[in-house]
mmCIF file of C-alpha atoms and ligand atoms in Angstrom:
data_model
loop_
_atom_site.group_PDB
_atom_site.id
_atom_site.type_symbol
_atom_site.label_atom_id
_atom_site.label_comp_id
_atom_site.label_asym_id
_atom_site.label_seq_id
_atom_site.Cartn_x
_atom_site.Cartn_y
_atom_site.Cartn_z
ATOM 1 C CA MET M 239 22.771 -32.638 9.230
ATOM 2 C CA GLU M 240 20.855 -31.317 6.259
ATOM 3 C CA LYS M 241 17.429 -29.800 5.953
ATOM 4 C CA ILE M 242 14.881 -31.717 3.951
ATOM 5 C CA ILE M 243 11.269 -30.832 3.239
ATOM 6 C CA LEU M 244 8.960 -33.719 3.844
ATOM 7 C CA ILE M 245 5.571 -33.704 2.172
ATOM 8 C CA LYS M 246 2.628 -35.576 3.623
ATOM 9 C CA TYR M 247 -0.227 -36.321 1.266
ATOM 10 C CA GLY M 248 -3.806 -35.364 2.043
ATOM 11 C CA GLU M 249 -7.151 -37.010 1.486
ATOM 12 C CA LEU M 250 -5.772 -39.197 -1.288
ATOM 13 C CA THR M 251 -4.137 -41.665 1.050
ATOM 14 C CA THR M 252 -7.514 -43.325 1.504
ATOM 15 C CA LYS M 253 -8.002 -43.815 -2.225
ATOM 16 C CA LYS M 254 -5.945 -46.928 -2.822
ATOM 17 C CA VAL M 255 -6.794 -47.472 -6.469
ATOM 18 C CA ASN M 256 -5.911 -44.007 -7.654
ATOM 19 C CA ARG M 257 -2.998 -43.561 -5.362
ATOM 20 C CA ASN M 258 -0.266 -43.626 -7.972
ATOM 21 C CA LEU M 259 -2.182 -41.281 -10.225
ATOM 22 C CA PHE M 260 -2.591 -38.846 -7.357
ATOM 23 C CA ILE M 261 1.025 -39.002 -6.336
ATOM 24 C CA ASN M 262 2.261 -38.582 -9.889
ATOM 25 C CA LYS M 263 0.004 -35.587 -10.376
ATOM 26 C CA ILE M 264 1.267 -33.922 -7.209
ATOM 27 C CA TYR M 265 4.791 -34.648 -8.340
ATOM 28 C CA GLU M 266 4.164 -33.142 -11.772
ATOM 29 C CA ASN M 267 2.488 -30.043 -10.311
ATOM 30 C CA MET M 268 5.291 -29.592 -7.814
ATOM 31 C CA HIS M 269 7.868 -29.979 -10.519
ATOM 32 C CA ASN M 270 6.169 -27.258 -12.598
ATOM 33 C CA ALA M 271 5.748 -24.916 -9.652
ATOM 34 C CA LEU M 272 9.401 -25.253 -8.686
ATOM 35 C CA SER M 273 10.854 -25.120 -12.194
ATOM 36 C CA ASN M 274 12.887 -22.039 -11.282
ATOM 37 C CA TYR M 275 14.468 -23.612 -8.237
ATOM 38 C CA ASP M 276 17.345 -25.949 -7.780
ATOM 39 C CA VAL M 277 15.555 -28.808 -6.064
ATOM 40 C CA LYS M 278 15.466 -32.558 -6.111
ATOM 41 C CA ILE M 279 12.048 -34.093 -5.596
ATOM 42 C CA ILE M 280 11.819 -37.697 -4.499
ATOM 43 C CA LYS M 281 8.430 -39.371 -4.436
ATOM 44 C CA ASN M 282 7.408 -42.547 -2.764
ATOM 45 C CA ARG M 283 4.178 -44.188 -1.739
ATOM 46 C CA ASP M 284 3.545 -42.457 1.520
ATOM 47 C CA ARG M 285 5.403 -39.178 1.189
ATOM 48 C CA MET M 286 7.588 -36.978 -0.916
ATOM 49 C CA PHE M 287 10.884 -35.331 -0.119
ATOM 50 C CA ILE M 288 12.322 -32.127 -1.481
ATOM 51 C CA GLU M 289 16.012 -31.538 -1.181
ATOM 52 C CA THR M 290 17.107 -27.958 -1.565
ATOM 53 C CA ASN M 291 19.624 -25.633 -0.013
ATOM 54 C CA ASP M 292 19.204 -23.623 3.178
ATOM 55 C CA LYS M 293 18.958 -20.345 1.291
ATOM 56 C CA THR M 294 15.918 -21.222 -0.779
ATOM 57 C CA ILE M 295 14.109 -23.490 1.644
ATOM 58 C CA ASP M 296 11.651 -20.805 2.821
ATOM 59 C CA ASN M 297 10.746 -19.819 -0.740
ATOM 60 C CA VAL M 298 10.279 -23.427 -1.706
ATOM 61 C CA VAL M 299 8.001 -24.058 1.279
ATOM 62 C CA ASN M 300 5.939 -20.989 0.360
ATOM 63 C CA ILE M 301 5.368 -22.326 -3.122
ATOM 64 C CA VAL M 302 4.727 -25.903 -2.121
ATOM 65 C CA LYS M 303 2.160 -25.013 0.520
ATOM 66 C CA ASN M 304 -0.191 -23.884 -2.264
ATOM 67 C CA ILE M 305 -0.097 -27.156 -4.132
ATOM 68 C CA PHE M 306 -3.399 -28.942 -3.708
ATOM 69 C CA GLY M 307 -3.363 -32.564 -2.559
ATOM 70 C CA ILE M 308 -0.821 -31.982 0.170
ATOM 71 C CA HIS M 309 -1.847 -32.365 3.777
ATOM 72 C CA SER M 310 1.200 -30.894 5.470
ATOM 73 C CA ILE M 311 4.772 -29.840 4.950
ATOM 74 C CA VAL M 312 7.412 -30.663 7.498
ATOM 75 C CA ILE M 313 10.785 -29.002 7.634
ATOM 76 C CA THR M 314 13.082 -31.673 8.963
ATOM 77 C CA CYS M 315 16.726 -32.231 9.657
ATOM 78 C CA ARG M 316 17.890 -35.420 8.083
ATOM 79 C CA VAL M 317 20.707 -37.320 9.729
ATOM 80 C CA LYS M 318 22.112 -40.824 9.410
ATOM 81 C CA THR M 319 20.316 -43.385 11.509
ATOM 82 C CA ASP M 320 23.015 -43.490 14.115
ATOM 83 C CA ILE M 321 22.314 -42.856 17.798
ATOM 84 C CA GLU M 322 25.208 -40.495 18.397
ATOM 85 C CA GLU M 323 24.507 -38.476 15.332
ATOM 86 C CA ILE M 324 20.823 -38.190 16.211
ATOM 87 C CA GLU M 325 21.664 -37.062 19.722
ATOM 88 C CA SER M 326 24.097 -34.366 18.703
ATOM 89 C CA SER M 327 21.675 -33.046 16.071
ATOM 90 C CA VAL M 328 18.799 -32.966 18.545
ATOM 91 C CA LEU M 329 20.870 -30.807 20.853
ATOM 92 C CA GLU M 330 21.911 -28.507 18.055
ATOM 93 C CA ILE M 331 18.275 -27.999 17.058
ATOM 94 C CA THR M 332 16.712 -27.673 20.517
ATOM 95 C CA LYS M 333 19.315 -25.219 21.771
ATOM 96 C CA LYS M 334 18.116 -22.750 19.158
ATOM 97 C CA ILE M 335 14.488 -22.929 20.269
ATOM 98 C CA ASN M 336 12.891 -21.190 23.243
ATOM 99 C CA PHE M 337 10.550 -23.345 25.317
ATOM 100 C CA LYS M 338 9.725 -24.185 28.910
ATOM 101 C CA THR M 339 7.991 -27.523 28.499
ATOM 102 C CA PHE M 340 8.492 -30.216 25.915
ATOM 103 C CA LYS M 341 7.800 -33.742 24.869
ATOM 104 C CA VAL M 342 9.642 -36.152 22.593
ATOM 105 C CA GLU M 343 7.761 -38.459 20.244
ATOM 106 C CA THR M 344 9.611 -41.147 18.352
ATOM 107 C CA ASP M 345 8.328 -43.175 15.474
ATOM 108 C CA ARG M 346 10.544 -46.168 14.791
ATOM 109 C CA ALA M 347 9.599 -47.184 11.260
ATOM 110 C CA ASP M 348 12.718 -49.331 11.060
ATOM 111 C CA LYS M 349 12.239 -52.104 13.596
ATOM 112 C CA SER M 350 15.864 -53.190 13.283
ATOM 113 C CA PHE M 351 16.832 -50.056 15.143
ATOM 114 C CA PRO M 352 17.967 -51.391 18.557
ATOM 115 C CA VAL M 353 15.951 -49.086 20.857
ATOM 116 C CA THR M 354 12.145 -49.051 21.038
ATOM 117 C CA SER M 355 10.274 -45.808 20.256
ATOM 118 C CA MET M 356 9.267 -45.383 23.882
ATOM 119 C CA ASP M 357 12.761 -45.922 25.219
ATOM 120 C CA PHE M 358 14.293 -43.694 22.616
ATOM 121 C CA SER M 359 11.916 -40.848 23.469
ATOM 122 C CA LYS M 360 12.883 -41.210 27.141
ATOM 123 C CA ARG M 361 16.548 -41.255 26.303
ATOM 124 C CA ILE M 362 16.340 -38.129 24.150
ATOM 125 C CA GLY M 363 14.134 -36.434 26.752
ATOM 126 C CA ALA M 364 16.765 -37.051 29.418
ATOM 127 C CA LEU M 365 19.474 -35.757 27.129
ATOM 128 C CA ILE M 366 17.592 -32.501 26.543
ATOM 129 C CA LEU M 367 16.856 -32.046 30.260
ATOM 130 C CA LYS M 368 20.523 -32.497 31.059
ATOM 131 C CA ASN M 369 21.677 -29.949 28.517
ATOM 132 C CA ILE M 370 19.097 -27.178 28.579
ATOM 133 C CA PRO M 371 18.381 -25.418 31.887
ATOM 134 C CA ASN M 372 14.989 -24.581 33.387
ATOM 135 C CA ILE M 373 12.780 -26.774 31.268
ATOM 136 C CA LYS M 374 10.609 -29.748 32.048
ATOM 137 C CA VAL M 375 8.694 -32.498 30.360
ATOM 138 C CA ASP M 376 4.958 -32.116 29.865
ATOM 139 C CA VAL M 377 3.445 -35.061 28.054
ATOM 140 C CA HIS M 378 -0.059 -33.597 27.877
ATOM 141 C CA ASN M 379 0.386 -30.044 26.738
ATOM 142 C CA PRO M 380 3.984 -29.431 25.720
ATOM 143 C CA GLU M 381 5.051 -26.064 24.415
ATOM 144 C CA TYR M 382 7.485 -27.792 22.105
ATOM 145 C CA LEU M 383 6.932 -31.186 20.559
ATOM 146 C CA LEU M 384 10.029 -32.811 19.176
ATOM 147 C CA ARG M 385 9.283 -35.540 16.663
ATOM 148 C CA ILE M 386 11.842 -38.071 15.589
ATOM 149 C CA GLU M 387 11.179 -40.499 12.800
ATOM 150 C CA ILE M 388 13.648 -43.350 12.507
ATOM 151 C CA ARG M 389 13.917 -45.027 9.121
ATOM 152 C CA HIS M 390 16.455 -47.503 7.826
ATOM 153 C CA ASP M 391 19.063 -45.175 6.371
ATOM 154 C CA TYR M 392 18.015 -41.814 7.643
ATOM 155 C CA THR M 393 16.355 -40.336 10.655
ATOM 156 C CA TYR M 394 14.195 -37.244 10.396
ATOM 157 C CA ILE M 395 14.039 -34.744 13.210
ATOM 158 C CA TYR M 396 11.022 -32.500 12.723
ATOM 159 C CA GLU M 397 11.591 -28.804 13.116
ATOM 160 C CA LYS M 398 8.298 -27.354 12.004
ATOM 161 C CA GLU M 399 5.093 -28.756 10.534
ATOM 162 C CA ILE M 400 3.000 -26.476 8.352
ATOM 163 C CA LYS M 401 -0.572 -27.304 7.442
ATOM 164 C CA ALA M 402 -1.140 -27.192 3.692
ATOM 165 C CA LEU M 403 -4.368 -26.640 1.744
ATOM 166 C CA GLY M 404 -5.507 -30.232 1.267
ATOM 167 C CA GLY M 405 -7.814 -30.846 -1.682
ATOM 168 C CA TYR M 406 -6.991 -32.883 -4.759
ATOM 169 C CA PRO M 407 -4.044 -32.316 -7.076
ATOM 170 C CA VAL M 408 -4.962 -29.947 -9.917
ATOM 171 C CA GLY M 409 -5.654 -31.907 -13.092
ATOM 172 C CA ILE M 410 -6.667 -35.167 -11.470
ATOM 173 C CA ALA M 411 -10.348 -34.457 -12.188
ATOM 174 C CA GLY M 412 -9.858 -33.284 -15.794
ATOM 175 C CA LYS M 413 -10.243 -29.824 -17.265
ATOM 176 C CA GLY M 414 -12.891 -27.166 -16.729
ATOM 177 C CA LEU M 415 -13.492 -23.849 -18.467
ATOM 178 C CA LEU M 416 -13.798 -20.947 -16.042
ATOM 179 C CA MET M 417 -15.818 -17.942 -17.155
ATOM 180 C CA LEU M 418 -13.531 -15.317 -15.721
ATOM 181 C CA SER M 419 -14.630 -11.709 -15.436
ATOM 182 C CA GLY M 420 -12.640 -9.098 -13.606
ATOM 183 C CA GLY M 421 -14.943 -9.336 -10.597
ATOM 184 C CA ILE M 422 -14.585 -10.782 -7.129
ATOM 185 C CA ASP M 423 -16.570 -13.977 -7.564
ATOM 186 C CA SER M 424 -15.168 -15.769 -10.578
ATOM 187 C CA PRO M 425 -11.512 -15.978 -9.453
ATOM 188 C CA VAL M 426 -12.752 -17.452 -6.166
ATOM 189 C CA ALA M 427 -14.875 -19.947 -8.120
ATOM 190 C CA GLY M 428 -11.754 -20.896 -10.084
ATOM 191 C CA TYR M 429 -9.739 -21.387 -6.933
ATOM 192 C CA LEU M 430 -12.382 -23.641 -5.383
ATOM 193 C CA ALA M 431 -12.649 -25.703 -8.571
ATOM 194 C CA MET M 432 -8.876 -26.178 -8.667
ATOM 195 C CA LYS M 433 -9.010 -27.301 -5.063
ATOM 196 C CA ARG M 434 -11.126 -30.263 -6.141
ATOM 197 C CA GLY M 435 -8.578 -31.238 -8.769
ATOM 198 C CA ILE M 436 -9.998 -29.430 -11.800
ATOM 199 C CA LYS M 437 -7.419 -27.999 -14.171
ATOM 200 C CA LEU M 438 -8.516 -24.578 -15.393
ATOM 201 C CA GLU M 439 -8.708 -22.927 -18.729
ATOM 202 C CA CYS M 440 -10.297 -19.480 -18.660
ATOM 203 C CA ILE M 441 -12.560 -17.570 -21.005
ATOM 204 C CA TYR M 442 -12.966 -13.815 -20.889
ATOM 205 C CA PHE M 443 -15.426 -11.711 -22.892
ATOM 206 C CA GLU M 444 -14.337 -8.212 -23.779
ATOM 207 C CA SER M 445 -16.098 -5.494 -25.728
ATOM 208 C CA PRO M 446 -13.526 -3.076 -27.078
ATOM 209 C CA PRO M 447 -13.656 -0.121 -27.358
ATOM 210 C CA HIS M 448 -16.372 -0.091 -24.679
ATOM 211 C CA THR M 449 -14.088 -2.079 -22.386
ATOM 212 C CA SER M 450 -10.468 -1.043 -22.026
ATOM 213 C CA ILE M 451 -7.055 -2.680 -22.277
ATOM 214 C CA ALA M 452 -6.776 -2.054 -18.544
ATOM 215 C CA ALA M 453 -9.851 -4.225 -17.962
ATOM 216 C CA LYS M 454 -8.267 -7.004 -20.014
ATOM 217 C CA ASN M 455 -4.953 -6.682 -18.198
ATOM 218 C CA LYS M 456 -6.788 -6.932 -14.923
ATOM 219 C CA VAL M 457 -8.142 -10.307 -15.998
ATOM 220 C CA LYS M 458 -4.653 -11.417 -17.072
ATOM 221 C CA LYS M 459 -3.364 -10.329 -13.695
ATOM 222 C CA LEU M 460 -6.052 -12.410 -11.988
ATOM 223 C CA VAL M 461 -4.990 -15.422 -14.036
ATOM 224 C CA SER M 462 -1.398 -14.858 -13.002
ATOM 225 C CA ILE M 463 -2.485 -14.838 -9.351
ATOM 226 C CA LEU M 464 -4.259 -18.152 -9.936
ATOM 227 C CA ASN M 465 -0.914 -19.452 -11.238
ATOM 228 C CA THR M 466 -0.060 -19.914 -7.558
ATOM 229 C CA TYR M 467 -2.173 -23.075 -7.743
ATOM 230 C CA GLN M 468 -1.696 -24.038 -11.380
ATOM 231 C CA ALA M 469 1.636 -23.076 -12.887
ATOM 232 C CA SER M 470 0.318 -22.544 -16.395
ATOM 233 C CA ILE M 471 -3.192 -21.425 -17.407
ATOM 234 C CA LYS M 472 -4.705 -20.882 -20.839
ATOM 235 C CA LEU M 473 -6.848 -17.791 -21.312
ATOM 236 C CA HIS M 474 -9.247 -17.503 -24.247
ATOM 237 C CA ILE M 475 -10.239 -13.935 -24.996
ATOM 238 C CA ILE M 476 -13.439 -13.433 -26.948
ATOM 239 C CA ASN M 477 -14.330 -10.220 -28.699
ATOM 240 C CA PHE M 478 -17.955 -9.781 -27.705
ATOM 241 C CA THR M 479 -18.518 -6.311 -29.156
ATOM 242 C CA GLU M 480 -20.528 -7.215 -32.218
ATOM 243 C CA ILE M 481 -22.884 -9.473 -30.282
ATOM 244 C CA GLN M 482 -23.289 -6.982 -27.510
ATOM 245 C CA GLU M 483 -24.060 -4.146 -29.881
ATOM 246 C CA ALA M 484 -26.573 -6.349 -31.694
ATOM 247 C CA ILE M 485 -28.247 -7.116 -28.383
ATOM 248 C CA TYR M 486 -28.342 -3.439 -27.539
ATOM 249 C CA LYS M 487 -29.902 -2.630 -30.886
ATOM 250 C CA ASN M 488 -32.403 -5.479 -31.132
ATOM 251 C CA ILE M 489 -33.421 -6.745 -27.733
ATOM 252 C CA ASN M 490 -35.980 -5.441 -25.279
ATOM 253 C CA PRO M 491 -33.876 -3.758 -22.551
ATOM 254 C CA GLU M 492 -35.442 -5.918 -19.837
ATOM 255 C CA TYR M 493 -34.027 -9.027 -21.506
ATOM 256 C CA MET M 494 -30.638 -7.707 -22.566
ATOM 257 C CA ILE M 495 -28.719 -9.332 -19.733
ATOM 258 C CA THR M 496 -30.569 -12.633 -20.036
ATOM 259 C CA ILE M 497 -29.797 -12.824 -23.756
ATOM 260 C CA MET M 498 -26.240 -11.628 -23.299
ATOM 261 C CA ARG M 499 -25.579 -14.376 -20.779
ATOM 262 C CA ARG M 500 -27.177 -16.975 -23.000
ATOM 263 C CA MET M 501 -24.724 -15.881 -25.721
ATOM 264 C CA MET M 502 -21.803 -16.168 -23.304
ATOM 265 C CA TYR M 503 -22.869 -19.688 -22.375
ATOM 266 C CA ARG M 504 -23.234 -20.693 -26.035
ATOM 267 C CA ILE M 505 -19.752 -19.447 -26.873
ATOM 268 C CA SER M 506 -18.234 -20.937 -23.726
ATOM 269 C CA GLU M 507 -19.706 -24.336 -24.529
ATOM 270 C CA LYS M 508 -18.140 -24.329 -27.989
ATOM 271 C CA VAL M 509 -14.749 -23.250 -26.652
ATOM 272 C CA LEU M 510 -15.069 -25.954 -24.006
ATOM 273 C CA HIS M 511 -15.531 -28.647 -26.644
ATOM 274 C CA GLU M 512 -12.661 -27.346 -28.779
ATOM 275 C CA ASN M 513 -10.363 -27.604 -25.791
ATOM 276 C CA ASN M 514 -11.520 -30.877 -24.255
ATOM 277 C CA CYS M 515 -12.849 -29.327 -21.097
ATOM 278 C CA LEU M 516 -15.602 -31.241 -19.306
ATOM 279 C CA VAL M 517 -17.428 -28.615 -17.287
ATOM 280 C CA LEU M 518 -18.117 -24.909 -17.246
ATOM 281 C CA ILE M 519 -17.290 -23.056 -14.055
ATOM 282 C CA ASN M 520 -18.515 -19.602 -13.128
ATOM 283 C CA GLY M 521 -18.926 -17.202 -10.247
ATOM 284 C CA GLU M 522 -22.706 -17.043 -10.145
ATOM 285 C CA SER M 523 -24.152 -16.803 -6.665
ATOM 286 C CA VAL M 524 -27.849 -17.385 -6.029
ATOM 287 C CA GLY M 525 -29.784 -14.156 -5.690
ATOM 288 C CA GLN M 526 -26.814 -11.812 -5.993
ATOM 289 C CA VAL M 527 -28.113 -9.936 -9.043
ATOM 290 C CA ALA M 528 -31.116 -10.131 -11.381
ATOM 291 C CA SER M 529 -29.377 -12.601 -13.678
ATOM 292 C CA GLN M 530 -28.724 -14.927 -10.766
ATOM 293 C CA THR M 531 -32.230 -15.608 -9.519
ATOM 294 C CA LEU M 532 -33.155 -19.268 -9.906
ATOM 295 C CA THR M 533 -35.496 -18.418 -12.786
ATOM 296 C CA SER M 534 -32.788 -16.429 -14.549
ATOM 297 C CA MET M 535 -30.240 -19.137 -14.012
ATOM 298 C CA SER M 536 -32.515 -21.753 -15.484
ATOM 299 C CA VAL M 537 -33.413 -19.670 -18.552
ATOM 300 C CA ILE M 538 -29.748 -18.853 -19.138
ATOM 301 C CA ASN M 539 -28.565 -22.398 -18.469
ATOM 302 C CA ASN M 540 -31.118 -23.688 -20.973
ATOM 303 C CA VAL M 541 -28.775 -23.115 -23.930
ATOM 304 C CA THR M 542 -26.381 -25.853 -22.831
ATOM 305 C CA THR M 543 -26.365 -29.446 -21.643
ATOM 306 C CA THR M 544 -22.813 -29.157 -20.341
ATOM 307 C CA PRO M 545 -22.587 -29.400 -16.548
ATOM 308 C CA VAL M 546 -22.063 -25.988 -14.981
ATOM 309 C CA ILE M 547 -20.242 -25.873 -11.658
ATOM 310 C CA ARG M 548 -20.907 -22.824 -9.531
ATOM 311 C CA PRO M 549 -18.584 -23.128 -6.558
ATOM 312 C CA VAL M 550 -19.775 -19.923 -4.873
ATOM 313 C CA ALA M 551 -23.486 -20.403 -5.631
ATOM 314 C CA CYS M 552 -24.387 -20.808 -1.977
ATOM 315 C CA LEU M 553 -21.848 -18.560 -0.309
ATOM 316 C CA ASP M 554 -22.649 -15.124 1.076
ATOM 317 C CA LYS M 555 -20.814 -12.235 -0.553
ATOM 318 C CA LEU M 556 -18.801 -11.730 2.626
ATOM 319 C CA GLU M 557 -17.714 -15.347 2.600
ATOM 320 C CA ILE M 558 -16.607 -14.974 -1.016
ATOM 321 C CA ILE M 559 -14.705 -11.804 -0.153
ATOM 322 C CA ASP M 560 -12.942 -13.607 2.697
ATOM 323 C CA ILE M 561 -11.650 -16.229 0.287
ATOM 324 C CA ALA M 562 -10.729 -13.585 -2.306
ATOM 325 C CA LYS M 563 -8.620 -11.822 0.310
ATOM 326 C CA ARG M 564 -6.995 -15.037 1.412
ATOM 327 C CA ILE M 565 -6.015 -15.997 -2.141
ATOM 328 C CA ASN M 566 -4.868 -12.494 -2.973
ATOM 329 C CA THR M 567 -7.287 -11.764 -5.812
ATOM 330 C CA TYR M 568 -9.409 -9.233 -3.925
ATOM 331 C CA GLU M 569 -7.201 -6.168 -4.350
ATOM 332 C CA THR M 570 -7.048 -6.736 -8.096
ATOM 333 C CA SER M 571 -10.748 -7.582 -8.433
ATOM 334 C CA ILE M 572 -11.876 -4.326 -6.861
ATOM 335 C CA LEU M 573 -9.919 -2.157 -9.281
ATOM 336 C CA PRO M 574 -12.566 -0.051 -10.999
ATOM 337 C CA TYR M 575 -12.566 -1.208 -14.609
ATOM 338 C CA GLU M 576 -15.709 -1.736 -16.586
ATOM 339 C CA ASP M 577 -16.829 -5.261 -17.417
ATOM 340 C CA CYS M 578 -18.770 -6.014 -20.577
ATOM 341 C CA CYS M 579 -21.701 -6.896 -18.294
ATOM 342 C CA THR M 580 -21.784 -3.429 -16.816
ATOM 343 C CA ILE M 581 -21.806 -1.455 -20.040
ATOM 344 C CA PHE M 582 -25.178 -0.973 -21.727
ATOM 345 C CA LEU M 583 -26.718 -2.061 -18.456
ATOM 346 C CA PRO M 584 -30.507 -1.706 -18.508
ATOM 347 C CA LYS M 585 -32.125 0.065 -15.578
ATOM 348 C CA HIS M 586 -34.600 -2.684 -14.863
ATOM 349 C CA PRO M 587 -33.428 -6.135 -15.896
ATOM 350 C CA VAL M 588 -36.087 -8.806 -15.700
ATOM 351 C CA ILE M 589 -35.940 -10.847 -12.524
ATOM 352 C CA ASN M 590 -38.112 -13.719 -13.693
ATOM 353 C CA PRO M 591 -37.401 -14.072 -17.424
ATOM 354 C CA LYS M 592 -39.458 -16.441 -19.566
ATOM 355 C CA LEU M 593 -37.748 -18.951 -21.823
ATOM 356 C CA GLU M 594 -40.295 -18.463 -24.660
ATOM 357 C CA LYS M 595 -39.747 -14.716 -24.656
ATOM 358 C CA SER M 596 -35.972 -15.153 -24.720
ATOM 359 C CA LEU M 597 -36.271 -17.467 -27.715
ATOM 360 C CA GLU M 598 -38.561 -15.035 -29.465
ATOM 361 C CA TYR M 599 -36.265 -12.025 -28.900
ATOM 362 C CA GLU M 600 -33.242 -13.974 -30.071
ATOM 363 C CA LYS M 601 -34.875 -14.360 -33.489
ATOM 364 C CA GLU M 602 -34.241 -10.631 -33.964
ATOM 365 C CA PHE M 603 -30.647 -11.107 -35.074
ATOM 366 C CA ASP M 604 -28.410 -13.721 -36.639
ATOM 367 C CA TYR M 605 -26.439 -14.603 -33.542
ATOM 368 C CA ASN M 606 -25.142 -17.933 -34.873
ATOM 369 C CA SER M 607 -22.883 -16.357 -37.450
ATOM 370 C CA MET M 608 -21.699 -13.785 -34.925
ATOM 371 C CA ILE M 609 -20.862 -16.557 -32.473
ATOM 372 C CA GLU M 610 -18.935 -18.462 -35.140
ATOM 373 C CA LYS M 611 -16.995 -15.336 -36.003
ATOM 374 C CA ALA M 612 -16.205 -14.485 -32.402
ATOM 375 C CA ILE M 613 -14.858 -17.989 -31.818
ATOM 376 C CA LEU M 614 -12.848 -17.982 -35.031
ATOM 377 C CA GLU M 615 -11.242 -14.686 -34.055
ATOM 378 C CA LYS M 616 -10.599 -15.520 -30.442
ATOM 379 C CA GLU M 617 -7.200 -14.840 -28.984
ATOM 380 C CA THR M 618 -5.662 -17.550 -26.799
ATOM 381 C CA ILE M 619 -2.693 -16.939 -24.562
ATOM 382 C CA THR M 620 -0.984 -18.982 -21.888
ATOM 383 C CA ILE M 621 -0.100 -17.284 -18.648
ATOM 384 C CA SER M 622 2.548 -18.952 -16.535
ATOM 385 C CA LEU M 623 4.242 -18.640 -13.216
ATOM 386 C CA ASN M 624 7.329 -16.443 -13.258
ATOM 387 C CA GLN M 625 6.027 -14.533 -16.262
ATOM 388 C CA LYS M 626 6.148 -10.762 -16.181
ATOM 389 C CA THR M 627 3.338 -9.148 -14.258
ATOM 390 C CA PHE M 628 0.640 -7.265 -16.098
ATOM 391 C CA ASP M 629 0.552 -3.510 -15.824
ATOM 392 C CA ILE M 630 -2.904 -2.256 -15.201
HETATM 393 P P1 ATP A 850 -17.920 -11.549 -10.779
HETATM 394 O O1 ATP A 850 -17.664 -10.888 -9.474
HETATM 395 O O2 ATP A 850 -17.202 -12.844 -10.914
HETATM 396 O O3 ATP A 850 -17.698 -10.615 -11.956
HETATM 397 P P2 ATP A 850 -20.655 -10.877 -10.663
HETATM 398 O O4 ATP A 850 -21.232 -11.002 -9.336
HETATM 399 O O5 ATP A 850 -20.234 -9.537 -11.144
HETATM 400 O O6 ATP A 850 -19.448 -11.916 -10.786
HETATM 401 P P3 ATP A 850 -22.066 -11.300 -13.147
HETATM 402 O O7 ATP A 850 -21.404 -10.107 -13.723
HETATM 403 O O8 ATP A 850 -23.521 -11.459 -13.281
HETATM 404 O O9 ATP A 850 -21.749 -11.500 -11.607
HETATM 405 O O10 ATP A 850 -21.403 -12.579 -13.755
HETATM 406 C C1 ATP A 850 -21.668 -13.847 -13.236
HETATM 407 C C2 ATP A 850 -20.584 -14.760 -13.736
HETATM 408 O O11 ATP A 850 -20.552 -14.777 -15.158
HETATM 409 C C3 ATP A 850 -19.188 -14.301 -13.344
HETATM 410 O O12 ATP A 850 -18.844 -14.725 -12.047
HETATM 411 C C4 ATP A 850 -18.355 -14.952 -14.402
HETATM 412 O O13 ATP A 850 -18.145 -16.319 -14.116
HETATM 413 C C5 ATP A 850 -19.236 -14.839 -15.633
HETATM 414 N N1 ATP A 850 -18.901 -13.594 -16.351
HETATM 415 C C6 ATP A 850 -19.456 -12.384 -16.247
HETATM 416 N N2 ATP A 850 -18.848 -11.486 -17.065
HETATM 417 C C7 ATP A 850 -17.895 -12.149 -17.732
HETATM 418 C C8 ATP A 850 -16.922 -11.792 -18.716
HETATM 419 N N3 ATP A 850 -16.797 -10.557 -19.169
HETATM 420 N N4 ATP A 850 -16.091 -12.760 -19.171
HETATM 421 C C9 ATP A 850 -16.188 -14.029 -18.699
HETATM 422 N N5 ATP A 850 -17.075 -14.416 -17.763
HETATM 423 C C10 ATP A 850 -17.926 -13.494 -17.282
HETATM 424 MG MG1 MG A 851 -19.076 -9.257 -12.989
#
C-alpha cells in the first residue's frame, strides 16, 4: 500500500477544446512549484497523480493546493486491484480513524472487475462492521465516507479530500503587468488576476531617497509571497524620482496625483509592450481615494488604450483585507513604509479632474524624455520560490 496524491481538475474539464493546453499548463506549474521535492508527476486526461514519499506528502499537498486550475486534492492509498489486497488495506486505514457512522462508496471504472460497485460497497461495509466495534452504517449522513475507486491495474482508497482553489492555471490567459505598490490592494489584485490564469510581471515605482530600501524590500517580499501561486515572477523597478520632483516643482498641487498617475500609466504601458504583456492590472478600487473616483480614473486612464483590469474595483476595503489576510500579504502590506504616492502628497487633491487641465499642466515639463530615461534605467529582477526571504 502506498500513498498517492490524486489531483482532480477544476472548471477546465468542461472546456474540451483547450483541455490539453490546460492540463499541460497545470503540469508545468506543478512541476515548477515542486522543483525542490522528489516527486513523480503523472498526467492524464481526467486527473493527475503525484507520487512522493510519506515524509514529504504533507508539504507537497500544501504547495499543490495553491496551484490554480485544480478542483481538489485527494490523498489516497494505492493498492493492486485485487480483492484481498483491497480488503486488508481498507481495514488498515479504517482502524486508524475514529468514527461512529460510515458509508462506503465504490466507483468501478474497470468493468472487468468481477463485483459490481454496489455489491462491492456492501461487501466492504460488512467487513468493516465485523472488524470495528460500535459503529454502524448511515447512508444519508455518514461521519466517515470511505471512497474506493477501482481501475484496471490499481485501486485507490481515498483517505482525505481537500478542496483546492479552482480558477484557471496561471499563464493560460497570457501575461499581465501588475502595478504593485507596497499597499494592501495591489497584491490582492495580483492574486485575483492569477486566479483567472494571468501570468504576472510586476512594476514598482520608487523615489529614492524619498522612499527607502525598506519600502523596496517590502515590495520584493510581497512578490515572494505571490510566488505561492506563480513560482517565478519578474519585477521591474522604476526610478520615479526625477519625474516626481518635476511634478512637485511644476504642477498645480491639486493635480499632482492625477499627473503622477498618468505618468505611471504611460511608463507601465511601455514596459508592458517591451515584455509582451497584454493587460495592465492594478489595485484601484472605486471611490477609495481622490484618484479613484470615476472621473479621476477616466482622466488617468486616458493616456493608454491598453486594457486595464482592476480586480478589486468593486470590493469593499474589508473584503479586500479579508483576501489579503487569507493569502498572507496583509501583515507585510501594513508595515509602515512610505510609498512614492504618499510623499509630496497635496492636502487637497482634485476629486473631479479635467482632462484639458491635465494636458495643459503636463506641458510644463518635458516628461517624455524623463519617461524614456526611467525606462532605460529600470532594474529588472526575477523573484522565485525557495529564494532567500527579503529583510525589511
Ligand atoms: P495599494 O493598497 O495597492 O497601495 P492604494 O489604495 O494605496 O492601493 P493608490 O496608492 O492610489 O491606492 O494606488 C492605486 C494603485 O496604483 C495601486 O493599487 C497600485 O496598483 C498602483 N500603484 C500605486 N503606487 C504604486 C507604486 N509605487 N508602484 C507601482 N504601482 C503603484
Ligand atoms: Mg498605495
